[in-house]
Amino acid sequence: MLTKSEENYIKEIYALEQINTEGVSTNLIAQKIETKASSVTDMLKKLAKKELINYQKYKGVKLNAEGKKIALSVVRKHRLWETFLVNKLNFSWDEVHDIAEQLEHIQSEKLTNQLDAFLNFPKVDPHGDPIPDVNGEFIAIKTVCLNELEVGEKGVFVEVKNDSEKFLKFLTKNNITIGSEIKVIDKEVFDDSYTIEIGEKQFNISESVIKNIYLKR
Amino acid sequence: MLTKSEENYIKEIYALEQINTEGVSTNLIAQKIETKASSVTDMLKKLAKKELINYQKYKGVKLNAEGKKIALSVVRKHRLWETFLVNKLNFSWDEVHDIAEQLEHIQSEKLTNQLDAFLNFPKVDPHGDPIPDVNGEFIAIKTVCLNELEVGEKGVFVEVKNDSEKFLKFLTKNNITIGSEIKVIDKEVFDDSYTIEIGEKQFNISESVIKNIYLKR
DNA sequence: ATATTTTTTTAGACTTGACTAAAAATAAGT
DNA sequence: ACTTATTTTTAGTCAAGTCTAAAAAAATAT
Ligand SMILES: [Mn+2]
Ligand SMILES: [Mn+2]
Ligand SMILES: [Mn+2]
Ligand SMILES: [Mn+2]
């Protein structure tokens, strides 16, 4: 039985591994979890002793099979709860992340699986993120970041890689929602901003917006 | 923002106040929360400093208005979640208490209120306990304990005062469920057990069962 | 190759919520 | 009223998870 804190570290290491394959650094974890590097080191020792990670001093960290299993279970719960909040309790996609951060630590396999069934075994959450099934398996649809599209190319917005309320509210305000067809009209070399077209409207978005939008070509 | 532990103490003090009006003792809290009296004293000091209770050394403790408000909010969440688990996720009444013990600490007023609406503002939980509304108000239906009935008298089982899995499974096994009409056939003076009748069947139940069954006359 | 900067770990301290053992206050018994 | 038993509080300790400051290791620059 892991503590909330241990689960949060495991989940964060898993998320970082998806990007930085080959070992996650102490500082990176500290930054994401908003804690100090020394606290991370303490926790890594603890997780290593519990045999959930492979950790060698100064060499970064990787989840082992057991750690990965736990990470996927927490991610599964997080995304199922987000789906529940949006689909059943009328929350909007920008309101659910912080509540799911709490709900993902509720311990009851039966609860998770009954919730999954109640929601009709959803494959993605309100942000387009895939939901692992009871065995930790999920469908990885092939997506590309908006910054990989050429001028003139278009794609369908299917996944957002930033669940913060501020960012999602910004997208909603500009009618950038999951399912929107986005066309790249122009790229500004000066600041890496793009002019995009959604429906009839054209407008400019900054690099920090662009890099969190993922599409199906 | 209270910790899980603080909320649990507040909730327990509230529950004990309903029985022992006029001040709850340190030892009683310790027994119910399954901790030591010295730990209770520590927490009472903390809650007193946060101005949630009236506490004088050696004199027992009472919730003040703010403490009562918090207690009712936790109780509301506990009972709404139990109702959700039974009505929406197909749990039985004996499986929900421990999960609700976790869910009652989730912090989000909107979540609680949306859940309430989703469940159609239920008035009682699966154990017949009243659910406080958004203002902390609830309908206190007048119930009597089974041990107050005379031989020959009958009543409808509407509330159970013990949420433990073992006890509830015992009731289910013997077909004693909320809504059952129970008639007292005989009282055994030797061990305070009763012979009761439900439907066609008559059988004997012990004092520890009797005292947790509440009825509408 | 050596010096400097950055990253990571260690050492020591703090907070929360628990514990044991001992002291103090209250309650009960004669 | 005085002794004994019970209840409650205090004093001191511990584990988890965090922090700051300092030391050690690794990476980078000259
Ligand atoms: Mn999220
Ligand atoms: Mn999400
Ligand atoms: Mn309960
Ligand atoms: Mn209940």
Short mmCIF file of C-alpha atoms (C1' of nucleotides) and ligand atoms in Angstrom, two decimals:
data_model
loop_
_atom_site.label_atom_id
_atom_site.label_comp_id
_atom_site.label_asym_id
_atom_site.label_seq_id
_atom_site.Cartn_x
_atom_site.Cartn_y
_atom_site.Cartn_z
CA MET A 1 0.00 0.00 0.00
CA LEU A 2 1.65 3.19 -1.18
CA THR A 3 1.18 6.66 0.23
CA LYS A 4 -0.27 9.50 -1.82
CA SER A 5 3.19 11.01 -2.05
CA GLU A 6 4.79 7.81 -3.30
CA GLU A 7 2.07 7.44 -5.92
CA ASN A 8 2.62 11.00 -7.10
CA TYR A 9 6.33 10.43 -7.56
CA ILE A 10 5.75 7.18 -9.45
CA LYS A 11 3.20 8.85 -11.70
CA GLU A 12 5.51 11.76 -12.43
CA ILE A 13 8.47 9.51 -13.20
CA TYR A 14 6.24 7.59 -15.59
CA ALA A 15 5.13 10.78 -17.35
CA LEU A 16 8.73 11.99 -17.69
CA GLU A 17 9.87 8.63 -19.03
CA GLN A 18 7.41 8.97 -21.90
CA ILE A 19 9.34 12.01 -23.11
CA ASN A 20 12.89 11.55 -21.83
CA THR A 21 13.39 7.88 -22.57
CA GLU A 22 16.54 6.59 -20.83
CA GLY A 23 16.40 7.72 -17.24
CA VAL A 24 14.76 10.64 -15.50
CA SER A 25 16.84 13.18 -13.57
CA THR A 26 16.34 14.25 -9.99
CA ASN A 27 16.05 17.92 -10.91
CA LEU A 28 13.39 17.29 -13.52
CA ILE A 29 11.22 15.41 -11.05
CA ALA A 30 11.74 18.15 -8.47
CA GLN A 31 10.65 20.80 -10.93
CA LYS A 32 7.51 18.95 -12.03
CA ILE A 33 6.43 17.96 -8.53
CA GLU A 34 7.30 21.44 -7.24
CA THR A 35 9.61 20.23 -4.53
CA LYS A 36 13.36 20.36 -3.85
CA ALA A 37 15.95 18.04 -5.37
CA SER A 38 16.95 16.85 -1.90
CA SER A 39 13.39 15.72 -1.20
CA VAL A 40 13.38 13.84 -4.49
CA THR A 41 16.58 12.03 -3.57
CA ASP A 42 15.02 10.96 -0.27
CA MET A 43 11.97 9.60 -2.04
CA LEU A 44 14.00 7.83 -4.72
CA LYS A 45 15.84 5.93 -2.00
CA LYS A 46 12.54 4.93 -0.51
CA LEU A 47 11.06 3.78 -3.82
CA ALA A 48 14.26 1.89 -4.62
CA LYS A 49 14.04 0.06 -1.30
CA LYS A 50 10.45 -0.87 -2.13
CA GLU A 51 11.73 -2.16 -5.49
CA LEU A 52 9.57 0.01 -7.68
CA ILE A 53 12.40 1.82 -9.49
CA ASN A 54 15.93 1.21 -10.69
CA TYR A 55 18.02 3.89 -9.08
CA GLN A 56 21.76 4.43 -8.89
CA LYS A 57 23.15 7.54 -7.29
CA TYR A 58 23.79 10.32 -9.81
CA LYS A 59 22.55 8.11 -12.64
CA GLY A 60 18.89 9.01 -12.79
CA VAL A 61 15.93 6.71 -12.35
CA LYS A 62 13.68 4.34 -14.28
CA LEU A 63 10.52 2.54 -13.25
CA ASN A 64 10.70 -1.24 -13.20
CA ALA A 65 7.76 -3.46 -14.18
CA GLU A 66 6.06 -3.14 -10.79
CA GLY A 67 6.52 0.66 -10.77
CA LYS A 68 5.09 0.93 -14.26
CA LYS A 69 2.07 -1.11 -13.21
CA ILE A 70 1.39 1.26 -10.33
CA ALA A 71 1.89 4.33 -12.52
CA LEU A 72 -0.63 3.03 -15.04
CA SER A 73 -3.14 2.29 -12.33
CA VAL A 74 -2.90 5.86 -11.01
CA VAL A 75 -3.13 7.30 -14.53
CA ARG A 76 -6.14 5.06 -15.19
CA LYS A 77 -7.90 6.35 -12.10
CA HIS A 78 -7.04 9.98 -12.86
CA ARG A 79 -8.46 9.80 -16.38
CA LEU A 80 -11.53 7.79 -15.46
CA TRP A 81 -12.43 10.31 -12.76
CA GLU A 82 -11.91 13.22 -15.16
CA THR A 83 -14.22 11.48 -17.61
CA PHE A 84 -16.80 10.92 -14.88
CA LEU A 85 -16.72 14.56 -13.84
CA VAL A 86 -17.19 15.82 -17.40
CA ASN A 87 -19.60 13.19 -18.72
CA LYS A 88 -21.76 12.63 -15.65
CA LEU A 89 -21.42 15.65 -13.38
CA ASN A 90 -21.36 18.42 -15.99
CA PHE A 91 -17.90 19.72 -15.27
CA SER A 92 -15.99 21.41 -18.06
CA TRP A 93 -12.60 20.08 -19.16
CA ASP A 94 -10.76 22.91 -17.43
CA GLU A 95 -12.21 22.19 -13.98
CA VAL A 96 -11.41 18.52 -13.51
CA HIS A 97 -7.65 18.11 -13.21
CA ASP A 98 -7.19 19.22 -9.61
CA ILE A 99 -10.11 17.15 -8.36
CA ALA A 100 -8.79 14.10 -10.24
CA GLU A 101 -5.43 14.66 -8.53
CA GLN A 102 -7.23 13.85 -5.30
CA LEU A 103 -9.51 11.09 -6.58
CA GLU A 104 -6.67 9.17 -8.26
CA HIS A 105 -5.43 8.10 -4.81
CA ILE A 106 -8.63 6.38 -3.68
CA GLN A 107 -7.80 2.75 -3.01
CA SER A 108 -10.36 0.28 -4.31
CA GLU A 109 -9.89 -1.81 -7.41
CA LYS A 110 -13.56 -2.60 -7.49
CA LEU A 111 -14.44 1.10 -7.45
CA THR A 112 -12.12 1.80 -10.38
CA ASN A 113 -13.48 -1.06 -12.43
CA GLN A 114 -17.13 -0.34 -11.67
CA LEU A 115 -16.55 3.29 -12.57
CA ASP A 116 -14.97 2.19 -15.83
CA ALA A 117 -18.03 0.06 -16.63
CA PHE A 118 -20.43 2.85 -15.59
CA LEU A 119 -18.70 5.14 -18.10
CA ASN A 120 -18.87 2.42 -20.79
CA PHE A 121 -15.15 1.74 -20.86
CA PRO A 122 -14.04 5.05 -22.36
CA LYS A 123 -10.85 4.96 -24.42
CA VAL A 124 -9.82 8.61 -23.90
CA ASP A 125 -10.38 11.25 -21.23
CA PRO A 126 -11.74 14.78 -21.78
CA HIS A 127 -8.27 15.95 -22.85
CA GLY A 128 -7.85 13.22 -25.44
CA ASP A 129 -5.43 11.26 -23.25
CA PRO A 130 -5.75 7.47 -23.55
CA ILE A 131 -7.22 5.60 -20.56
CA PRO A 132 -5.40 2.38 -19.60
CA ASP A 133 -7.74 -0.60 -19.19
CA VAL A 134 -7.85 -2.94 -16.22
CA ASN A 135 -4.64 -4.60 -17.47
CA GLY A 136 -2.83 -1.31 -17.98
CA GLU A 137 -3.17 -1.44 -21.74
CA PHE A 138 -4.28 1.48 -23.85
CA ILE A 139 -4.65 2.48 -27.48
CA ALA A 140 -1.87 4.87 -28.46
CA ILE A 141 -3.34 6.78 -31.38
CA LYS A 142 -0.62 8.32 -33.50
CA THR A 143 -0.68 12.07 -32.98
CA VAL A 144 1.61 14.88 -34.10
CA CYS A 145 2.33 18.11 -32.33
CA LEU A 146 0.96 21.19 -34.05
CA ASN A 147 4.53 22.44 -34.42
CA GLU A 148 5.28 19.54 -36.79
CA LEU A 149 2.68 20.63 -39.35
CA GLU A 150 3.78 22.51 -42.48
CA VAL A 151 2.17 25.73 -43.65
CA GLY A 152 -1.01 24.81 -45.53
CA GLU A 153 -1.37 21.48 -43.73
CA LYS A 154 -4.33 20.68 -41.50
CA GLY A 155 -5.26 18.18 -38.82
CA VAL A 156 -7.90 17.37 -36.21
CA PHE A 157 -7.18 18.42 -32.63
CA VAL A 158 -7.37 15.20 -30.58
CA GLU A 159 -5.18 15.61 -27.50
CA VAL A 160 -4.00 18.40 -25.22
CA LYS A 161 -0.76 18.00 -23.25
CA ASN A 162 -1.45 20.56 -20.54
CA ASP A 163 -4.34 20.07 -18.15
CA SER A 164 -4.06 23.41 -16.34
CA GLU A 165 -7.21 25.42 -15.87
CA LYS A 166 -5.70 28.61 -17.31
CA PHE A 167 -4.51 26.96 -20.50
CA LEU A 168 -7.75 25.07 -21.13
CA LYS A 169 -9.86 28.16 -20.48
CA PHE A 170 -7.74 29.99 -23.05
CA LEU A 171 -8.39 27.29 -25.63
CA THR A 172 -12.12 27.28 -24.94
CA LYS A 173 -12.29 31.05 -25.24
CA ASN A 174 -10.69 30.78 -28.69
CA ASN A 175 -12.91 27.90 -29.78
CA ILE A 176 -9.99 25.49 -29.89
CA THR A 177 -11.64 22.28 -28.66
CA ILE A 178 -11.07 18.56 -29.12
CA GLY A 179 -12.34 17.71 -32.60
CA SER A 180 -11.59 21.14 -34.12
CA GLU A 181 -9.97 21.06 -37.57
CA ILE A 182 -6.91 23.28 -37.43
CA LYS A 183 -5.08 24.56 -40.54
CA VAL A 184 -1.67 26.20 -40.39
CA ILE A 185 -1.87 29.45 -42.38
CA ASP A 186 1.50 30.97 -41.56
CA LYS A 187 4.53 30.55 -39.31
CA GLU A 188 6.21 33.63 -37.87
CA VAL A 189 9.99 32.98 -37.74
CA PHE A 190 10.57 35.90 -35.38
CA ASP A 191 8.73 34.45 -32.34
CA ASP A 192 7.71 30.97 -33.56
CA SER A 193 4.02 31.93 -33.38
CA TYR A 194 1.54 30.50 -35.89
CA THR A 195 -1.46 31.89 -37.66
CA ILE A 196 -4.05 29.12 -37.70
CA GLU A 197 -7.54 28.74 -39.11
CA ILE A 198 -10.45 27.09 -37.29
CA GLY A 199 -13.77 27.20 -39.13
CA GLU A 200 -13.86 30.59 -40.80
CA LYS A 201 -11.65 32.38 -38.30
CA GLN A 202 -7.92 32.98 -38.51
CA PHE A 203 -5.81 34.05 -35.55
CA ASN A 204 -2.36 33.94 -34.07
CA ILE A 205 -1.18 31.60 -31.28
CA SER A 206 2.12 31.61 -29.42
CA GLU A 207 4.72 28.87 -29.22
CA SER A 208 3.70 27.87 -25.69
CA VAL A 209 0.19 27.17 -26.94
CA ILE A 210 1.35 25.40 -30.09
CA LYS A 211 3.51 22.86 -28.30
CA ASN A 212 0.61 21.55 -26.19
CA ILE A 213 -1.74 20.85 -29.09
CA TYR A 214 -1.65 17.41 -30.70
CA LEU A 215 -3.47 16.41 -33.86
CA LYS A 216 -4.38 13.52 -36.09
CA ARG A 217 -3.12 14.32 -39.58
CA MET B 1 -8.10 23.64 4.87
CA LEU B 2 -8.19 20.75 7.32
CA THR B 3 -6.17 17.56 7.12
CA LYS B 4 -7.81 14.16 6.77
CA SER B 5 -6.97 13.44 10.38
CA GLU B 6 -8.52 16.66 11.66
CA GLU B 7 -11.67 15.96 9.67
CA ASN B 8 -11.90 12.47 11.11
CA TYR B 9 -11.66 13.75 14.66
CA ILE B 10 -14.31 16.43 14.01
CA LYS B 11 -16.62 13.86 12.45
CA GLU B 12 -16.18 11.47 15.36
CA ILE B 13 -16.78 14.16 17.97
CA TYR B 14 -19.96 15.09 16.12
CA ALA B 15 -21.17 11.48 16.08
CA LEU B 16 -20.47 11.06 19.80
CA GLU B 17 -22.23 14.33 20.63
CA GLN B 18 -25.42 12.94 19.08
CA ILE B 19 -25.49 10.24 21.76
CA ASN B 20 -23.61 11.72 24.73
CA THR B 21 -25.02 15.21 24.72
CA GLU B 22 -22.99 17.48 27.03
CA GLY B 23 -19.35 16.98 26.22
CA VAL B 24 -17.40 14.11 24.72
CA SER B 25 -14.56 12.47 26.67
CA THR B 26 -11.01 11.95 25.49
CA ASN B 27 -11.15 8.22 26.10
CA LEU B 28 -14.33 7.76 24.10
CA ILE B 29 -12.84 9.50 21.10
CA ALA B 30 -9.68 7.44 21.44
CA GLN B 31 -11.68 4.22 21.49
CA LYS B 32 -13.79 5.10 18.45
CA ILE B 33 -10.90 6.40 16.37
CA GLU B 34 -8.71 3.49 17.48
CA THR B 35 -5.90 5.62 18.80
CA LYS B 36 -4.46 6.47 22.20
CA ALA B 37 -5.87 9.02 24.63
CA SER B 38 -2.64 10.98 24.49
CA SER B 39 -2.96 11.36 20.74
CA VAL B 40 -6.49 12.61 21.20
CA THR B 41 -5.34 15.23 23.68
CA ASP B 42 -2.76 16.44 21.17
CA MET B 43 -5.40 16.78 18.48
CA LEU B 44 -7.91 18.49 20.77
CA LYS B 45 -5.34 21.17 21.49
CA LYS B 46 -4.84 21.65 17.80
CA LEU B 47 -8.56 21.85 17.03
CA ALA B 48 -9.07 24.24 19.93
CA LYS B 49 -6.36 26.52 18.56
CA LYS B 50 -8.11 26.46 15.19
CA GLU B 51 -11.32 27.41 17.02
CA LEU B 52 -13.39 24.46 15.91
CA ILE B 53 -14.12 23.08 19.39
CA ASN B 54 -14.64 24.24 22.94
CA TYR B 55 -12.09 22.42 25.01
CA GLN B 56 -10.98 22.77 28.61
CA LYS B 57 -8.50 20.37 30.09
CA TYR B 58 -10.15 17.42 31.81
CA LYS B 59 -13.60 18.78 30.98
CA GLY B 60 -14.32 17.07 27.68
CA VAL B 61 -15.01 18.69 24.35
CA LYS B 62 -17.87 20.12 22.28
CA LEU B 63 -17.95 21.31 18.69
CA ASN B 64 -18.67 24.97 18.17
CA ALA B 65 -20.72 26.28 15.22
CA GLU B 66 -17.79 26.16 12.81
CA GLY B 67 -16.84 22.65 13.92
CA LYS B 68 -20.40 21.46 13.49
CA LYS B 69 -20.49 22.91 10.00
CA ILE B 70 -17.37 20.97 9.03
CA ALA B 71 -18.68 17.77 10.61
CA LEU B 72 -21.91 18.01 8.63
CA SER B 73 -20.02 18.63 5.42
CA VAL B 74 -17.94 15.49 5.95
CA VAL B 75 -21.01 13.45 6.87
CA ARG B 76 -22.79 14.80 3.79
CA LYS B 77 -19.94 13.71 1.56
CA HIS B 78 -19.68 10.28 3.21
CA ARG B 79 -23.35 9.54 2.72
CA LEU B 80 -23.58 10.95 -0.79
CA TRP B 81 -20.66 8.80 -1.89
CA GLU B 82 -22.19 5.70 -0.27
CA THR B 83 -25.40 6.42 -2.16
CA PHE B 84 -23.47 6.87 -5.39
CA LEU B 85 -21.66 3.58 -4.95
CA VAL B 86 -24.87 1.64 -4.27
CA ASN B 87 -27.23 3.40 -6.69
CA LYS B 88 -24.90 3.98 -9.62
CA LEU B 89 -21.99 1.56 -9.33
CA ASN B 90 -23.84 -1.55 -8.15
CA PHE B 91 -22.13 -1.90 -4.81
CA SER B 92 -24.00 -3.58 -1.96
CA TRP B 93 -24.60 -1.73 1.29
CA ASP B 94 -21.94 -3.72 3.10
CA GLU B 95 -19.12 -2.75 0.71
CA VAL B 96 -19.32 1.02 0.70
CA HIS B 97 -18.34 2.31 4.12
CA ASP B 98 -14.55 1.97 3.85
CA ILE B 99 -14.47 3.52 0.38
CA ALA B 100 -16.64 6.40 1.59
CA GLU B 101 -14.17 6.90 4.46
CA GLN B 102 -11.66 7.85 1.76
CA LEU B 103 -13.99 9.77 -0.55
CA GLU B 104 -15.40 11.94 2.24
CA HIS B 105 -12.09 13.84 2.35
CA ILE B 106 -12.08 14.99 -1.27
CA GLN B 107 -12.07 18.77 -1.29
CA SER B 108 -14.41 20.34 -3.82
CA GLU B 109 -17.72 21.91 -2.96
CA LYS B 110 -18.76 21.83 -6.56
CA LEU B 111 -18.10 18.12 -6.75
CA THR B 112 -20.24 17.44 -3.69
CA ASN B 113 -23.11 19.53 -4.96
CA GLN B 114 -23.00 18.15 -8.49
CA LEU B 115 -22.93 14.63 -7.08
CA ASP B 116 -25.95 15.48 -4.94
CA ALA B 117 -27.83 16.70 -8.03
CA PHE B 118 -26.73 13.68 -10.07
CA LEU B 119 -28.24 11.42 -7.39
CA ASN B 120 -31.44 13.52 -7.33
CA PHE B 121 -30.87 15.00 -3.90
CA PRO B 122 -31.31 11.81 -1.89
CA LYS B 123 -32.61 12.23 1.67
CA VAL B 124 -31.09 9.07 3.14
CA ASP B 125 -28.08 6.88 2.40
CA PRO B 126 -28.09 3.09 1.86
CA HIS B 127 -28.11 2.55 5.63
CA GLY B 128 -31.08 4.82 6.22
CA ASP B 129 -28.93 7.63 7.61
CA PRO B 130 -30.12 11.14 6.72
CA ILE B 131 -28.00 13.12 4.23
CA PRO B 132 -27.42 16.78 5.14
CA ASP B 133 -28.21 19.18 2.30
CA VAL B 134 -25.92 21.93 1.02
CA ASN B 135 -26.79 24.02 4.11
CA GLY B 136 -26.15 21.18 6.52
CA GLU B 137 -29.83 20.57 7.15
CA PHE B 138 -31.42 17.14 7.14
CA ILE B 139 -34.72 15.48 7.90
CA ALA B 140 -34.53 13.65 11.21
CA ILE B 141 -37.19 10.98 10.90
CA LYS B 142 -38.28 9.74 14.28
CA THR B 143 -36.97 6.24 14.76
CA VAL B 144 -36.92 3.85 17.71
CA CYS B 145 -34.36 1.23 18.51
CA LEU B 146 -35.60 -2.33 18.19
CA ASN B 147 -34.92 -2.81 21.91
CA GLU B 148 -37.65 -0.27 22.70
CA LEU B 149 -40.39 -2.34 21.07
CA GLU B 150 -42.69 -4.43 23.26
CA VAL B 151 -43.44 -8.09 22.59
CA GLY B 152 -46.10 -8.26 19.89
CA GLU B 153 -45.23 -4.82 18.50
CA LYS B 154 -43.92 -4.34 14.96
CA GLY B 155 -42.11 -1.67 12.96
CA VAL B 156 -40.41 -1.04 9.65
CA PHE B 157 -36.62 -1.25 9.61
CA VAL B 158 -35.42 2.15 8.32
CA GLU B 159 -31.94 2.77 9.71
CA VAL B 160 -28.89 0.76 10.74
CA LYS B 161 -26.40 2.22 13.22
CA ASN B 162 -23.40 0.08 12.34
CA ASP B 163 -21.85 0.29 8.89
CA SER B 164 -19.33 -2.50 9.27
CA GLU B 165 -19.12 -5.08 6.52
CA LYS B 166 -19.46 -8.03 8.89
CA PHE B 167 -22.59 -6.75 10.54
CA LEU B 168 -24.32 -5.76 7.29
CA LYS B 169 -23.47 -9.09 5.64
CA PHE B 170 -25.04 -10.82 8.65
CA LEU B 171 -28.24 -8.81 8.22
CA THR B 172 -28.38 -9.51 4.50
CA LYS B 173 -27.87 -13.22 5.07
CA ASN B 174 -30.86 -13.22 7.42
CA ASN B 175 -33.01 -11.14 5.10
CA ILE B 176 -33.03 -8.20 7.47
CA THR B 177 -32.93 -5.27 5.03
CA ILE B 178 -34.07 -1.66 5.03
CA GLY B 179 -37.85 -1.74 4.57
CA SER B 180 -38.37 -5.11 6.27
CA GLU B 181 -41.30 -5.29 8.68
CA ILE B 182 -40.04 -6.70 11.96
CA LYS B 183 -42.28 -8.06 14.69
CA VAL B 184 -41.05 -8.84 18.19
CA ILE B 185 -42.26 -12.33 19.08
CA ASP B 186 -40.40 -12.89 22.33
CA LYS B 187 -37.72 -11.42 24.58
CA GLU B 188 -35.31 -13.75 26.35
CA VAL B 189 -34.53 -12.25 29.77
CA PHE B 190 -31.52 -14.52 30.25
CA ASP B 191 -29.33 -13.02 27.48
CA ASP B 192 -31.48 -10.11 26.21
CA SER B 193 -31.87 -11.82 22.83
CA TYR B 194 -35.12 -11.45 20.85
CA THR B 195 -37.13 -13.76 18.69
CA ILE B 196 -38.36 -11.71 15.75
CA GLU B 197 -40.52 -12.35 12.73
CA ILE B 198 -39.79 -11.13 9.23
CA GLY B 199 -42.23 -12.29 6.53
CA GLU B 200 -43.07 -15.86 7.46
CA LYS B 201 -39.81 -16.63 9.25
CA GLN B 202 -39.09 -16.42 12.96
CA PHE B 203 -35.59 -16.45 14.40
CA ASN B 204 -33.47 -15.31 17.29
CA ILE B 205 -31.08 -12.32 17.28
CA SER B 206 -28.60 -11.26 19.95
CA GLU B 207 -28.48 -8.02 21.87
CA SER B 208 -25.55 -6.67 19.83
CA VAL B 209 -27.66 -7.01 16.69
CA ILE B 210 -30.83 -5.59 18.28
CA LYS B 211 -29.21 -2.39 19.43
CA ASN B 212 -28.12 -1.40 15.91
CA ILE B 213 -31.54 -1.76 14.30
CA TYR B 214 -33.81 1.29 14.18
CA LEU B 215 -37.42 1.29 13.08
CA LYS B 216 -40.39 3.44 12.27
CA ARG B 217 -43.24 2.40 14.50
"C1'" DA C 1 44.09 18.96 -18.02
"C1'" DT C 2 42.35 21.96 -14.94
"C1'" DA C 3 39.04 25.17 -13.37
"C1'" DT C 4 34.26 26.43 -13.12
"C1'" DT C 5 29.43 25.53 -13.14
"C1'" DT C 6 25.62 22.55 -12.53
"C1'" DT C 7 23.53 18.60 -10.61
"C1'" DT C 8 22.91 15.48 -7.03
"C1'" DT C 9 23.47 13.78 -2.53
"C1'" DT C 10 24.21 14.23 2.50
"C1'" DA C 11 23.56 16.23 7.05
"C1'" DG C 12 20.74 18.23 10.09
"C1'" DA C 13 16.32 20.47 11.26
"C1'" DC C 14 11.15 20.99 11.29
"C1'" DT C 15 6.05 19.59 11.21
"C1'" DT C 16 2.30 16.30 11.62
"C1'" DG C 17 0.35 12.66 13.80
"C1'" DA C 18 1.28 8.85 16.15
"C1'" DC C 19 3.30 6.19 20.36
"C1'" DT C 20 4.97 4.88 25.54
"C1'" DA C 21 5.74 5.97 30.16
"C1'" DA C 22 5.07 8.90 33.86
"C1'" DA C 23 2.68 12.63 36.28
"C1'" DA C 24 -1.45 15.07 37.52
"C1'" DA C 25 -6.34 15.56 38.01
"C1'" DT C 26 -10.74 13.63 38.77
"C1'" DA C 27 -13.95 10.02 40.21
"C1'" DA C 28 -15.21 6.14 43.10
"C1'" DG C 29 -15.09 3.23 47.22
"C1'" DT C 30 -14.85 2.51 51.97
"C1'" DA D 1 -12.09 12.15 54.60
"C1'" DC D 2 -8.87 9.44 52.74
"C1'" DT D 3 -7.30 5.91 49.81
"C1'" DT D 4 -7.56 3.69 45.42
"C1'" DA D 5 -8.76 3.45 40.68
"C1'" DT D 6 -9.64 5.70 36.45
"C1'" DT D 7 -9.10 9.30 33.24
"C1'" DT D 8 -6.53 12.78 31.18
"C1'" DT D 9 -2.50 15.36 30.30
"C1'" DT D 10 2.52 15.99 29.83
"C1'" DA D 11 7.15 14.72 28.42
"C1'" DG D 12 9.88 12.62 25.39
"C1'" DT D 13 10.45 9.60 21.12
"C1'" DC D 14 9.57 8.12 16.30
"C1'" DA D 15 8.50 7.87 11.12
"C1'" DA D 16 7.16 10.28 6.93
"C1'" DG D 17 7.86 13.94 4.13
"C1'" DT D 18 9.56 18.25 3.62
"C1'" DC D 19 13.19 22.02 3.91
"C1'" DT D 20 18.08 24.67 3.94
"C1'" DA D 21 22.91 24.59 3.75
"C1'" DA D 22 26.98 22.25 2.70
"C1'" DA D 23 29.63 18.56 0.48
"C1'" DA D 24 30.48 15.56 -3.36
"C1'" DA D 25 30.09 14.12 -8.08
"C1'" DA D 26 29.40 15.02 -12.89
"C1'" DA D 27 29.26 18.03 -16.77
"C1'" DT D 28 31.06 21.98 -19.17
"C1'" DA D 29 34.38 25.44 -20.47
"C1'" DT D 30 38.83 27.24 -21.11
MN MN E 1 -5.48 15.71 -15.54
MN MN E 2 -6.67 14.46 -18.57
MN MN E 3 -20.65 4.67 6.39
MN MN E 4 -24.03 5.11 5.81
#
